[in-house]
Coordinates of C-alpha atoms in Angstrom, one line a residue:
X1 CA 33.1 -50.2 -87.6
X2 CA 29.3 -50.0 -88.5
X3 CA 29.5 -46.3 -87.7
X4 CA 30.5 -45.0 -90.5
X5 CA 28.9 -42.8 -93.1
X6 CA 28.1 -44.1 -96.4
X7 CA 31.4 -43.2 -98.7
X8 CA 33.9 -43.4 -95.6
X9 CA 36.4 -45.9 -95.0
X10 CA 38.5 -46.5 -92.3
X11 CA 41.9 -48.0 -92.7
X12 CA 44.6 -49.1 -89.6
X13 CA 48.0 -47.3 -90.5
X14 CA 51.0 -48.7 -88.1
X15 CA 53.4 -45.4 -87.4
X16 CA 56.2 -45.0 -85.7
X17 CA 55.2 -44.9 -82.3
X18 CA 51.3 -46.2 -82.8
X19 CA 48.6 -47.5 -85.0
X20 CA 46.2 -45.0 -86.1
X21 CA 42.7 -45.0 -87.0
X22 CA 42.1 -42.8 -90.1
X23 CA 38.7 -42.3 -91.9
X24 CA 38.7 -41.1 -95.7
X25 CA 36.9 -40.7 -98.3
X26 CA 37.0 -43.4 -101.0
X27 CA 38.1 -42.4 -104.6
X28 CA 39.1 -39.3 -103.7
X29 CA 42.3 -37.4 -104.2
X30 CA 44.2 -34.3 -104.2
X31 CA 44.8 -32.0 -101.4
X32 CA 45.2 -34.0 -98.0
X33 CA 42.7 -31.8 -95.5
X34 CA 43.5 -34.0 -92.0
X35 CA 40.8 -33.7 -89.8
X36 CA 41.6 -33.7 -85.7
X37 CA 39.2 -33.9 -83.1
X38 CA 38.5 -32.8 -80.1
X39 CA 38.4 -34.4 -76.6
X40 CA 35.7 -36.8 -75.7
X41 CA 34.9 -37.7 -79.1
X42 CA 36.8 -39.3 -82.3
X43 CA 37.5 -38.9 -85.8
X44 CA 33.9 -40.3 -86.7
X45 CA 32.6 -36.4 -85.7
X46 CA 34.3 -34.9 -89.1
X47 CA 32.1 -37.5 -91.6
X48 CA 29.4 -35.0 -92.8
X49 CA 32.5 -32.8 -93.1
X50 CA 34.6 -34.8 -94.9
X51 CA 31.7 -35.6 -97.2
X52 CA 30.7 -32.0 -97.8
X53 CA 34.2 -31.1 -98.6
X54 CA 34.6 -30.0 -102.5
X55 CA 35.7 -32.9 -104.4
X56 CA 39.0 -32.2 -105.5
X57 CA 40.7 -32.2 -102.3
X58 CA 41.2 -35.5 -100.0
X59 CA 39.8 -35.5 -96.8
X60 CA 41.5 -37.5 -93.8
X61 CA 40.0 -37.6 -90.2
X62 CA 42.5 -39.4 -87.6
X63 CA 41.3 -40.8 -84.3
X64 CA 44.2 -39.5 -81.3
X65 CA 45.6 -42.1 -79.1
X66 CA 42.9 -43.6 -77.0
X67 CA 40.1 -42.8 -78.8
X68 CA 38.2 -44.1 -81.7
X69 CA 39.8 -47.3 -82.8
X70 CA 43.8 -45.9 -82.4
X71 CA 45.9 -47.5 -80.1
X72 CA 45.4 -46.8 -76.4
X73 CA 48.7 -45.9 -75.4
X74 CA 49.1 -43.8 -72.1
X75 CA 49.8 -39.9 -72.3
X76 CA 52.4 -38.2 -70.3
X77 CA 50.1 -35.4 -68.9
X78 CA 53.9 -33.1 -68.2
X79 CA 54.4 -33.1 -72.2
X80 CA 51.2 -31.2 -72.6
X81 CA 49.7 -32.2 -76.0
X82 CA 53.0 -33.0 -77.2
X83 CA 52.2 -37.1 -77.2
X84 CA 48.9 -36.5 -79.6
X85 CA 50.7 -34.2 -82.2
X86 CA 54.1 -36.5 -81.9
X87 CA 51.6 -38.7 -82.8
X88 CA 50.4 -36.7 -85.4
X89 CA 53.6 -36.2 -87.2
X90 CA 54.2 -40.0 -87.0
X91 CA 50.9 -40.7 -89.2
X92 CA 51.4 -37.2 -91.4
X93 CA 54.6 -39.3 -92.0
X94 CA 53.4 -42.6 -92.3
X95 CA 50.6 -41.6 -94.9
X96 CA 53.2 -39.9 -97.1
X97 CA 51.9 -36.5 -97.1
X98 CA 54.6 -33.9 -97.8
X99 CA 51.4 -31.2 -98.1
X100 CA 48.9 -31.5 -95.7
X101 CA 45.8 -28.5 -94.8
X102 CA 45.0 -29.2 -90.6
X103 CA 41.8 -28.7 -88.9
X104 CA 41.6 -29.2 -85.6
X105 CA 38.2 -28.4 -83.1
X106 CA 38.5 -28.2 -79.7
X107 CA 41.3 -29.7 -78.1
X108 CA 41.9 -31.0 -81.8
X109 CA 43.1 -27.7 -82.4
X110 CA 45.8 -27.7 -79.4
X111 CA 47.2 -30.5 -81.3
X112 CA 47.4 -28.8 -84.4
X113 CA 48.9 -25.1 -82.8
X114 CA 51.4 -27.7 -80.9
X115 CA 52.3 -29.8 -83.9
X116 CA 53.4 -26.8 -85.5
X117 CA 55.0 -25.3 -82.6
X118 CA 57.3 -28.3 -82.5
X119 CA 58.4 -27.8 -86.2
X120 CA 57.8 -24.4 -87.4
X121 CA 60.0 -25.2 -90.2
X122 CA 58.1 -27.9 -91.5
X123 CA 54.9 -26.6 -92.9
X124 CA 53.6 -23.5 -94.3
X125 CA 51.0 -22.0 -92.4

């Protein structure tokens, strides 16, 4: 991906129901902050974000499915936004983070309010 902002890396992580594009930033740790976007764009929108973000904490950006470099797997438009943030948990899971702050923009943000929804017990909020 020559897109990418000097510092970011991108990195293929295979979930349970897709593999997911996820930016980062390299060296850094801490705090997860998970980045998702909104529609008709990807996770290379949150770079200058995830750059600007103080160093302590560890900035993640995650392309939904279809967009960006994830899989293209079809939605099923009756669930709502229920496939992205399944497919959320699925890489929240598969990246190991038992803490995790979520940003979401636009749609991004339906994602976010319907991956917490779905497992209110989960997180704190």
């Amino acid at each position: 991906m020559d897109t990418l902002l000097s510092g970011i890396t991108a990195e293929q992580v295979p979930t349970s129901r897709l593999n997911v594009n996820v930016l980062s930033v390299a060296g850094r740790s801490g705090p997860a902050v998970l980045f998702v976007h909104g529609n008709v764009s990807s996770s290379l929108f949150w770079q200058p974000t995830m750059l600007a973000l103080p160093g302590s904490y560890r900035p993640l950006a995650i392309d939904l499915r279809g967009f960006g470099e994830t899989d293209a797997e079809p939605v099923d438009a009756t669930r709502g936004l229920r496939d992205f943030s399944d497919d959320l948990a699925a890489a929240i899971a598969a990246l190991g983070l038992e803490s995790v702050h979520l940003v979401g923009w636009s749609m991004g943000g339906g994602v976010v309010l319907q991956y917490l929804a779905d497992r209110p017990a989960t997180h704190k909020v």
